[in-house]
Amino acid sequence: MSQQIIYRILDANLDRAREAIRTIEEWCRFGLEDLDLCDRCKQMRQELAQWHREEFRRARNTPDDPATGLSHANEVSRADVQSVLRANMGRLQEALRVLEEYGKVVDPSFGAAMKQLRYQVYTLESQLLRYEATNIGQMRRQKLQAASLYLVTMPVDNIVSVVESALQGGVQIVQYRQKEGEDGTRLQLAQQLCDICHKYDALFLVNDRVDIAIAVGADGIHVGQTDLPVAAVRQILNANGGDASQYIIGQSTTNPQELAIALNNQVDYVGVGPVHATPTKPNKAAAGYEYVNYAAQNIQIPWFAIGGIDEHNLEEAIAAGAKRVAVVRALMKAEHPDRVAKQMRSLLK
């Protein structure tokens, strides 16, 4: 009797493992178009099939299996392809561990073979994670390249609804900037803003706070000249198995000297300003349109003119060479952020 139970366990987990690896293989084939990874998945599937003995199949008793109707809320839907891959990689590893342990009872060589397959899966997972980080980074930088209207938040009543209205009007990047307040409150608000940005397919960045950016799943971090050094930001992002390459990193600049530092830091974009005097940067003198013109002639990466720019003076910034702008009060203080954002996007086109 116990042998039949073990056979049923092996049968179920061989099926589970093969289904999981096939799901992963399909993404390697059609998503990544990686022949080597696809072939490795196929080889693992075929090896699993060779161990699927006929006596295991004959022991199958699906109608009397009490767990066939069990499910979990996380299995009902998947947020994206990455969640599909992670779920099936976990399922595959769990099934292989079960096969290794119960396989030892039937045939020690069975258990040993499953152990080796499990190690192969760990290596496969590492490669897929690197692919995932690279793909995420590429997609985020493509969005950055295409963006022209960037919103930097300031503390206002109903900040979430204000940001959502701006997103509805066409804002493509939102930076959450909050220098004061309790961390718990900032984390909660950052998560809300991040979720809304992703709902509208916009990038969400966090000013300076790398820890909050990681915690809420932000697309990147923005730092000023006196904030954390860019090298330190990357070091934190790379810690604990992270990958800084998937994150966008931007830096503020107010003159050609600071610009040279930012470019040497190999950031993904820079802020250029403040074009006009602004209460957001009370200790910074206006850089004026001369610096905007300098940026237009000397910067190859995306850059955003910032500082007192609104729908009324935007055309002046465009005339000076700006193709992308970042705004604060123009949208955060607007009566109808969606209308103002739409107008500014239209001018930038």
CSV table of C-alpha atoms in Angstrom, one decimal:
chain,number,residue,atom,x,y,z
A,1,MET,CA,0.0,0.0,0.0
A,2,SER,CA,2.8,2.4,1.0
A,3,GLN,CA,4.5,1.7,-2.3
A,4,GLN,CA,1.4,2.7,-4.3
A,5,ILE,CA,1.3,5.9,-2.4
A,6,ILE,CA,4.9,6.7,-3.2
A,7,TYR,CA,4.2,5.9,-6.8
A,8,ARG,CA,1.3,8.4,-6.8
A,9,ILE,CA,3.6,11.0,-5.2
A,10,LEU,CA,6.2,10.5,-7.9
A,11,ASP,CA,3.7,10.5,-10.7
A,12,ALA,CA,2.1,13.7,-9.6
A,13,ASN,CA,5.4,15.5,-9.1
A,14,LEU,CA,6.9,14.3,-12.4
A,15,ASP,CA,3.9,15.8,-14.1
A,16,ARG,CA,4.2,19.0,-12.1
A,17,ALA,CA,7.9,19.4,-12.8
A,18,ARG,CA,7.4,18.7,-16.5
A,19,GLU,CA,4.5,21.2,-16.8
A,20,ALA,CA,6.6,23.9,-15.0
A,21,ILE,CA,9.7,23.4,-17.1
A,22,ARG,CA,7.6,23.5,-20.3
A,23,THR,CA,6.0,26.8,-19.2
A,24,ILE,CA,9.5,28.2,-18.6
A,25,GLU,CA,10.8,26.8,-21.9
A,26,GLU,CA,8.0,28.5,-23.9
A,27,TRP,CA,9.2,31.9,-22.6
A,28,CYS,CA,12.9,31.0,-23.4
A,29,ARG,CA,11.7,30.1,-26.9
A,30,PHE,CA,9.2,32.9,-27.8
A,31,GLY,CA,10.0,35.6,-25.3
A,32,LEU,CA,13.8,35.5,-25.0
A,33,GLU,CA,14.5,33.7,-28.3
A,34,ASP,CA,17.4,32.0,-26.6
A,35,LEU,CA,18.2,28.7,-28.3
A,36,ASP,CA,20.6,27.6,-25.5
A,37,LEU,CA,18.2,28.1,-22.7
A,38,CYS,CA,15.4,26.5,-24.7
A,39,ASP,CA,17.5,23.4,-25.4
A,40,ARG,CA,18.5,23.1,-21.7
A,41,CYS,CA,14.8,23.2,-20.7
A,42,LYS,CA,14.0,20.6,-23.3
A,43,GLN,CA,16.8,18.3,-22.1
A,44,MET,CA,15.5,18.5,-18.5
A,45,ARG,CA,12.0,17.7,-19.7
A,46,GLN,CA,13.2,14.7,-21.6
A,47,GLU,CA,15.2,13.4,-18.7
A,48,LEU,CA,12.2,13.7,-16.4
A,49,ALA,CA,10.1,11.8,-19.0
A,50,GLN,CA,12.6,8.9,-18.9
A,51,TRP,CA,12.1,8.5,-15.2
A,52,HIS,CA,8.3,8.5,-15.5
A,53,ARG,CA,7.8,4.8,-15.2
A,54,GLU,CA,4.7,3.0,-16.3
A,55,GLU,CA,4.0,1.7,-12.7
A,56,PHE,CA,3.9,5.4,-11.5
A,57,ARG,CA,1.2,6.2,-14.1
A,58,ARG,CA,-0.8,3.1,-13.2
A,59,ALA,CA,-0.9,4.2,-9.6
A,60,ARG,CA,-2.5,7.5,-10.5
A,61,ASN,CA,-6.0,8.0,-8.9
A,62,THR,CA,-7.1,11.6,-9.8
A,63,PRO,CA,-10.8,11.1,-9.0
A,64,ASP,CA,-10.0,10.2,-5.3
A,65,ASP,CA,-7.3,12.8,-4.8
A,66,PRO,CA,-8.7,15.1,-2.1
A,67,ALA,CA,-6.5,18.1,-3.1
A,68,THR,CA,-7.5,18.5,-6.7
A,69,GLY,CA,-10.0,21.2,-5.8
A,70,LEU,CA,-7.6,23.2,-3.7
A,71,SER,CA,-6.4,26.6,-4.9
A,72,HIS,CA,-4.9,29.9,-3.7
A,73,ALA,CA,-5.7,33.5,-4.5
A,74,ASN,CA,-2.2,34.0,-5.9
A,75,GLU,CA,-2.9,31.3,-8.5
A,76,VAL,CA,-6.0,32.9,-10.0
A,77,SER,CA,-4.1,35.7,-11.8
A,78,ARG,CA,-0.5,36.7,-12.6
A,79,ALA,CA,0.7,40.3,-12.6
A,80,ASP,CA,3.1,39.9,-15.5
A,81,VAL,CA,5.4,37.4,-17.3
A,82,GLN,CA,8.0,37.7,-14.5
A,83,SER,CA,5.5,36.5,-11.9
A,84,VAL,CA,4.6,33.5,-14.2
A,85,LEU,CA,8.3,32.6,-14.5
A,86,ARG,CA,8.9,32.9,-10.7
A,87,ALA,CA,5.8,30.9,-9.8
A,88,ASN,CA,6.8,28.0,-12.2
A,89,MET,CA,10.4,28.1,-11.1
A,90,GLY,CA,9.3,27.7,-7.5
A,91,ARG,CA,6.9,24.9,-8.5
A,92,LEU,CA,9.7,23.1,-10.4
A,93,GLN,CA,12.1,23.3,-7.5
A,94,GLU,CA,9.6,22.1,-5.0
A,95,ALA,CA,8.6,19.1,-7.3
A,96,LEU,CA,12.2,18.1,-7.8
A,97,ARG,CA,12.9,18.1,-4.0
A,98,VAL,CA,9.8,15.8,-3.5
A,99,LEU,CA,11.1,13.6,-6.3
A,100,GLU,CA,14.5,13.5,-4.8
A,101,GLU,CA,13.4,12.5,-1.4
A,102,TYR,CA,10.7,9.9,-2.3
A,103,GLY,CA,12.7,8.7,-5.3
A,104,LYS,CA,15.3,7.4,-2.9
A,105,VAL,CA,12.8,4.9,-1.5
A,106,VAL,CA,12.2,3.4,-5.0
A,107,ASP,CA,15.7,3.7,-6.5
A,108,PRO,CA,18.7,5.6,-5.1
A,109,SER,CA,19.8,6.5,-8.6
A,110,PHE,CA,16.4,8.2,-9.1
A,111,GLY,CA,17.0,10.5,-6.1
A,112,ALA,CA,20.5,11.3,-7.2
A,113,ALA,CA,19.3,12.2,-10.7
A,114,MET,CA,16.6,14.5,-9.3
A,115,LYS,CA,19.2,16.2,-7.1
A,116,GLN,CA,21.4,16.9,-10.1
A,117,LEU,CA,18.4,18.3,-12.0
A,118,ARG,CA,17.6,20.6,-9.0
A,119,TYR,CA,21.1,22.1,-9.2
A,120,GLN,CA,20.7,22.6,-12.9
A,121,VAL,CA,17.5,24.5,-12.2
A,122,TYR,CA,19.2,26.8,-9.7
A,123,THR,CA,21.7,27.8,-12.5
A,124,LEU,CA,18.8,28.2,-15.0
A,125,GLU,CA,17.0,30.5,-12.5
A,126,SER,CA,20.1,32.7,-12.1
A,127,GLN,CA,20.3,33.1,-15.8
A,128,LEU,CA,16.6,33.9,-16.1
A,129,LEU,CA,16.9,36.5,-13.3
A,130,ARG,CA,19.8,38.2,-15.2
A,131,TYR,CA,17.7,38.2,-18.3
A,132,GLU,CA,14.8,39.6,-16.3
A,133,ALA,CA,16.8,42.4,-14.9
A,134,THR,CA,18.2,43.3,-18.3
A,135,ASN,CA,14.8,43.3,-19.9
A,136,ILE,CA,13.3,45.4,-17.2
A,137,GLY,CA,16.1,47.9,-17.4
A,138,GLN,CA,15.8,48.1,-21.2
A,139,MET,CA,12.0,48.6,-21.0
A,140,ARG,CA,12.4,51.3,-18.4
A,141,ARG,CA,15.0,53.2,-20.4
A,142,GLN,CA,12.9,53.0,-23.5
A,143,LYS,CA,10.1,54.7,-21.6
A,144,LEU,CA,12.6,57.3,-20.3
A,145,GLN,CA,13.8,58.0,-23.8
A,146,ALA,CA,10.2,58.5,-25.0
A,147,ALA,CA,9.1,60.7,-22.1
A,148,SER,CA,8.8,64.5,-22.4
A,149,LEU,CA,6.7,65.5,-19.3
A,150,TYR,CA,8.0,64.7,-15.9
A,151,LEU,CA,6.2,65.5,-12.6
A,152,VAL,CA,8.1,66.0,-9.3
A,153,THR,CA,5.7,65.9,-6.4
A,154,MET,CA,5.4,68.4,-3.5
A,155,PRO,CA,3.3,68.0,-0.3
A,156,VAL,CA,-0.3,68.9,-1.2
A,157,ASP,CA,-3.8,67.8,0.0
A,158,ASN,CA,-5.1,64.8,-2.0
A,159,ILE,CA,-1.7,64.2,-3.5
A,160,VAL,CA,-2.7,60.8,-4.9
A,161,SER,CA,-5.7,62.3,-6.8
A,162,VAL,CA,-3.6,65.2,-8.1
A,163,VAL,CA,-0.9,62.9,-9.4
A,164,GLU,CA,-3.5,60.6,-11.0
A,165,SER,CA,-5.1,63.6,-12.7
A,166,ALA,CA,-1.7,64.6,-14.1
A,167,LEU,CA,-1.1,61.1,-15.3
A,168,GLN,CA,-4.5,61.2,-17.1
A,169,GLY,CA,-3.3,64.3,-18.8
A,170,GLY,CA,-0.2,62.7,-20.2
A,171,VAL,CA,2.6,62.8,-17.5
A,172,GLN,CA,5.0,60.0,-18.3
A,173,ILE,CA,7.3,60.1,-15.2
A,174,VAL,CA,6.5,60.9,-11.6
A,175,GLN,CA,9.2,61.5,-8.9
A,176,TYR,CA,8.1,61.2,-5.3
A,177,ARG,CA,9.9,64.0,-3.4
A,178,GLN,CA,9.2,64.2,0.3
A,179,LYS,CA,12.0,65.4,2.5
A,180,GLU,CA,10.1,65.4,5.8
A,181,GLY,CA,7.6,63.2,7.6
A,182,GLU,CA,7.6,59.7,9.2
A,183,ASP,CA,9.1,56.9,7.1
A,184,GLY,CA,6.0,54.7,7.5
A,185,THR,CA,3.7,57.4,6.1
A,186,ARG,CA,6.2,58.1,3.2
A,187,LEU,CA,6.4,54.4,2.4
A,188,GLN,CA,2.7,54.0,2.3
A,189,LEU,CA,2.2,57.0,0.1
A,190,ALA,CA,5.1,56.0,-2.2
A,191,GLN,CA,3.4,52.6,-2.7
A,192,GLN,CA,0.1,54.2,-3.6
A,193,LEU,CA,1.8,56.5,-6.1
A,194,CYS,CA,3.9,53.7,-7.6
A,195,ASP,CA,0.8,51.6,-8.2
A,196,ILE,CA,-1.0,54.5,-9.8
A,197,CYS,CA,2.0,55.3,-12.1
A,198,HIS,CA,2.2,51.7,-13.2
A,199,LYS,CA,-1.6,51.6,-13.8
A,200,TYR,CA,-1.0,54.4,-16.4
A,201,ASP,CA,2.2,52.8,-17.7
A,202,ALA,CA,4.3,55.7,-16.4
A,203,LEU,CA,7.7,55.5,-14.7
A,204,PHE,CA,7.8,56.0,-10.9
A,205,LEU,CA,11.0,57.3,-9.3
A,206,VAL,CA,11.8,58.2,-5.6
A,207,ASN,CA,13.9,61.1,-4.6
A,208,ASP,CA,17.0,60.1,-2.7
A,209,ARG,CA,15.5,57.3,-0.6
A,210,VAL,CA,16.8,54.1,-2.2
A,211,ASP,CA,15.3,52.0,0.6
A,212,ILE,CA,11.8,53.2,-0.2
A,213,ALA,CA,12.3,52.9,-3.9
A,214,ILE,CA,13.3,49.2,-3.5
A,215,ALA,CA,10.5,48.5,-1.1
A,216,VAL,CA,7.7,49.8,-3.3
A,217,GLY,CA,9.0,48.4,-6.6
A,218,ALA,CA,9.9,51.8,-8.1
A,219,ASP,CA,11.5,52.2,-11.5
A,220,GLY,CA,14.4,54.3,-10.3
A,221,ILE,CA,16.0,56.9,-8.0
A,222,HIS,CA,16.8,60.6,-8.4
A,223,VAL,CA,19.5,62.2,-6.4
A,224,GLY,CA,20.8,65.7,-6.1
A,225,GLN,CA,24.4,66.8,-6.0
A,226,THR,CA,24.4,66.7,-2.1
A,227,ASP,CA,22.4,63.5,-1.7
A,228,LEU,CA,23.8,59.9,-1.7
A,229,PRO,CA,26.6,59.5,-4.3
A,230,VAL,CA,25.5,57.6,-7.4
A,231,ALA,CA,28.1,54.9,-6.7
A,232,ALA,CA,26.6,54.4,-3.2
A,233,VAL,CA,23.1,54.2,-4.8
A,234,ARG,CA,24.3,51.4,-7.1
A,235,GLN,CA,26.0,49.6,-4.3
A,236,ILE,CA,22.7,49.5,-2.3
A,237,LEU,CA,20.7,48.4,-5.3
A,238,ASN,CA,23.2,45.6,-6.0
A,239,ALA,CA,23.0,44.4,-2.3
A,240,ASN,CA,21.2,41.2,-1.3
A,241,GLY,CA,21.0,39.8,-4.8
A,242,GLY,CA,19.7,43.0,-6.4
A,243,ASP,CA,20.7,44.4,-9.8
A,244,ALA,CA,21.3,48.1,-10.2
A,245,SER,CA,21.2,47.8,-14.0
A,246,GLN,CA,17.4,47.4,-13.9
A,247,TYR,CA,16.9,50.8,-12.2
A,248,ILE,CA,16.9,54.3,-13.7
A,249,ILE,CA,19.2,56.7,-11.9
A,250,GLY,CA,18.9,60.5,-12.5
A,251,GLN,CA,20.8,63.4,-11.0
A,252,SER,CA,20.1,67.1,-10.7
A,253,THR,CA,22.6,69.6,-12.2
A,254,THR,CA,22.7,73.4,-12.1
A,255,ASN,CA,25.8,74.2,-14.2
A,256,PRO,CA,28.2,72.6,-16.6
A,257,GLN,CA,30.6,71.5,-13.8
A,258,GLU,CA,27.9,69.6,-12.0
A,259,LEU,CA,26.7,68.2,-15.4
A,260,ALA,CA,30.2,66.8,-16.0
A,261,ILE,CA,30.1,65.1,-12.6
A,262,ALA,CA,26.7,63.5,-13.4
A,263,LEU,CA,27.8,62.3,-16.8
A,264,ASN,CA,30.9,60.8,-15.3
A,265,ASN,CA,28.6,59.0,-12.9
A,266,GLN,CA,27.0,57.4,-16.0
A,267,VAL,CA,23.5,58.3,-14.9
A,268,ASP,CA,20.5,57.6,-17.2
A,269,TYR,CA,19.2,61.2,-17.3
A,270,VAL,CA,19.9,64.6,-15.7
A,271,GLY,CA,17.8,67.5,-14.6
A,272,VAL,CA,18.9,70.9,-16.0
A,273,GLY,CA,18.0,74.0,-13.9
A,274,PRO,CA,16.5,75.7,-12.1
A,275,VAL,CA,15.6,77.6,-15.2
A,276,HIS,CA,13.7,80.2,-13.1
A,277,ALA,CA,14.0,80.9,-9.4
A,278,THR,CA,11.7,78.5,-7.6
A,279,PRO,CA,10.6,78.0,-3.9
A,280,THR,CA,11.4,74.3,-4.4
A,281,LYS,CA,15.1,75.2,-4.5
A,282,PRO,CA,15.3,78.3,-2.4
A,283,ASN,CA,19.1,78.3,-2.1
A,284,LYS,CA,19.7,77.8,-5.8
A,285,ALA,CA,20.1,80.8,-8.1
A,286,ALA,CA,18.3,80.5,-11.5
A,287,ALA,CA,20.5,78.9,-14.1
A,288,GLY,CA,18.5,80.6,-16.9
A,289,TYR,CA,18.1,79.6,-20.5
A,290,GLU,CA,21.8,79.9,-21.1
A,291,TYR,CA,22.3,76.6,-19.3
A,292,VAL,CA,19.4,75.0,-21.2
A,293,ASN,CA,21.0,76.0,-24.4
A,294,TYR,CA,24.3,74.6,-23.2
A,295,ALA,CA,22.6,71.3,-22.3
A,296,ALA,CA,20.9,71.1,-25.8
A,297,GLN,CA,24.4,71.3,-27.4
A,298,ASN,CA,26.3,69.0,-25.0
A,299,ILE,CA,24.1,66.3,-23.6
A,300,GLN,CA,23.5,63.0,-25.4
A,301,ILE,CA,21.4,61.3,-22.7
A,302,PRO,CA,17.8,62.3,-21.9
A,303,TRP,CA,17.7,65.6,-19.9
A,304,PHE,CA,14.8,67.6,-18.4
A,305,ALA,CA,14.7,71.3,-18.0
A,306,ILE,CA,13.3,72.1,-14.6
A,307,GLY,CA,12.6,75.1,-12.4
A,308,GLY,CA,9.6,77.3,-12.6
A,309,ILE,CA,8.4,76.0,-16.0
A,310,ASP,CA,4.7,76.0,-16.6
A,311,GLU,CA,2.2,76.1,-19.5
A,312,HIS,CA,2.8,79.8,-19.9
A,313,ASN,CA,6.6,79.9,-20.3
A,314,LEU,CA,7.1,76.4,-21.7
A,315,GLU,CA,7.5,77.6,-25.3
A,316,GLU,CA,10.5,79.8,-24.1
A,317,ALA,CA,12.2,76.6,-22.8
A,318,ILE,CA,11.5,74.8,-26.0
A,319,ALA,CA,12.9,77.7,-28.0
A,320,ALA,CA,16.1,77.4,-25.9
A,321,GLY,CA,16.5,73.8,-26.8
A,322,ALA,CA,14.4,71.8,-24.3
A,323,LYS,CA,12.6,68.8,-25.6
A,324,ARG,CA,11.7,67.4,-22.1
A,325,VAL,CA,10.7,69.3,-19.0
A,326,ALA,CA,10.1,68.5,-15.4
A,327,VAL,CA,7.5,70.5,-13.4
A,328,VAL,CA,6.4,70.8,-9.8
A,329,ARG,CA,3.9,73.6,-9.0
A,330,ALA,CA,2.6,73.8,-12.6
A,331,LEU,CA,0.8,70.5,-12.0
A,332,MET,CA,0.8,70.0,-8.2
A,333,LYS,CA,-0.9,73.4,-7.7
A,334,ALA,CA,-3.1,73.3,-10.8
A,335,GLU,CA,-6.9,73.4,-10.5
A,336,HIS,CA,-7.1,70.8,-13.3
A,337,PRO,CA,-3.8,69.0,-13.5
A,338,ASP,CA,-5.0,66.8,-16.4
A,339,ARG,CA,-5.8,69.8,-18.6
A,340,VAL,CA,-2.5,71.5,-17.9
A,341,ALA,CA,-0.5,68.3,-18.5
A,342,LYS,CA,-2.4,67.7,-21.8
A,343,GLN,CA,-1.6,71.3,-22.9
A,344,MET,CA,2.1,70.9,-22.0
A,345,ARG,CA,2.4,67.5,-23.7
A,346,SER,CA,0.9,69.1,-26.8
A,347,LEU,CA,3.4,71.9,-26.9
A,348,LEU,CA,6.3,69.5,-26.3
A,349,LYS,CA,5.2,67.4,-29.3
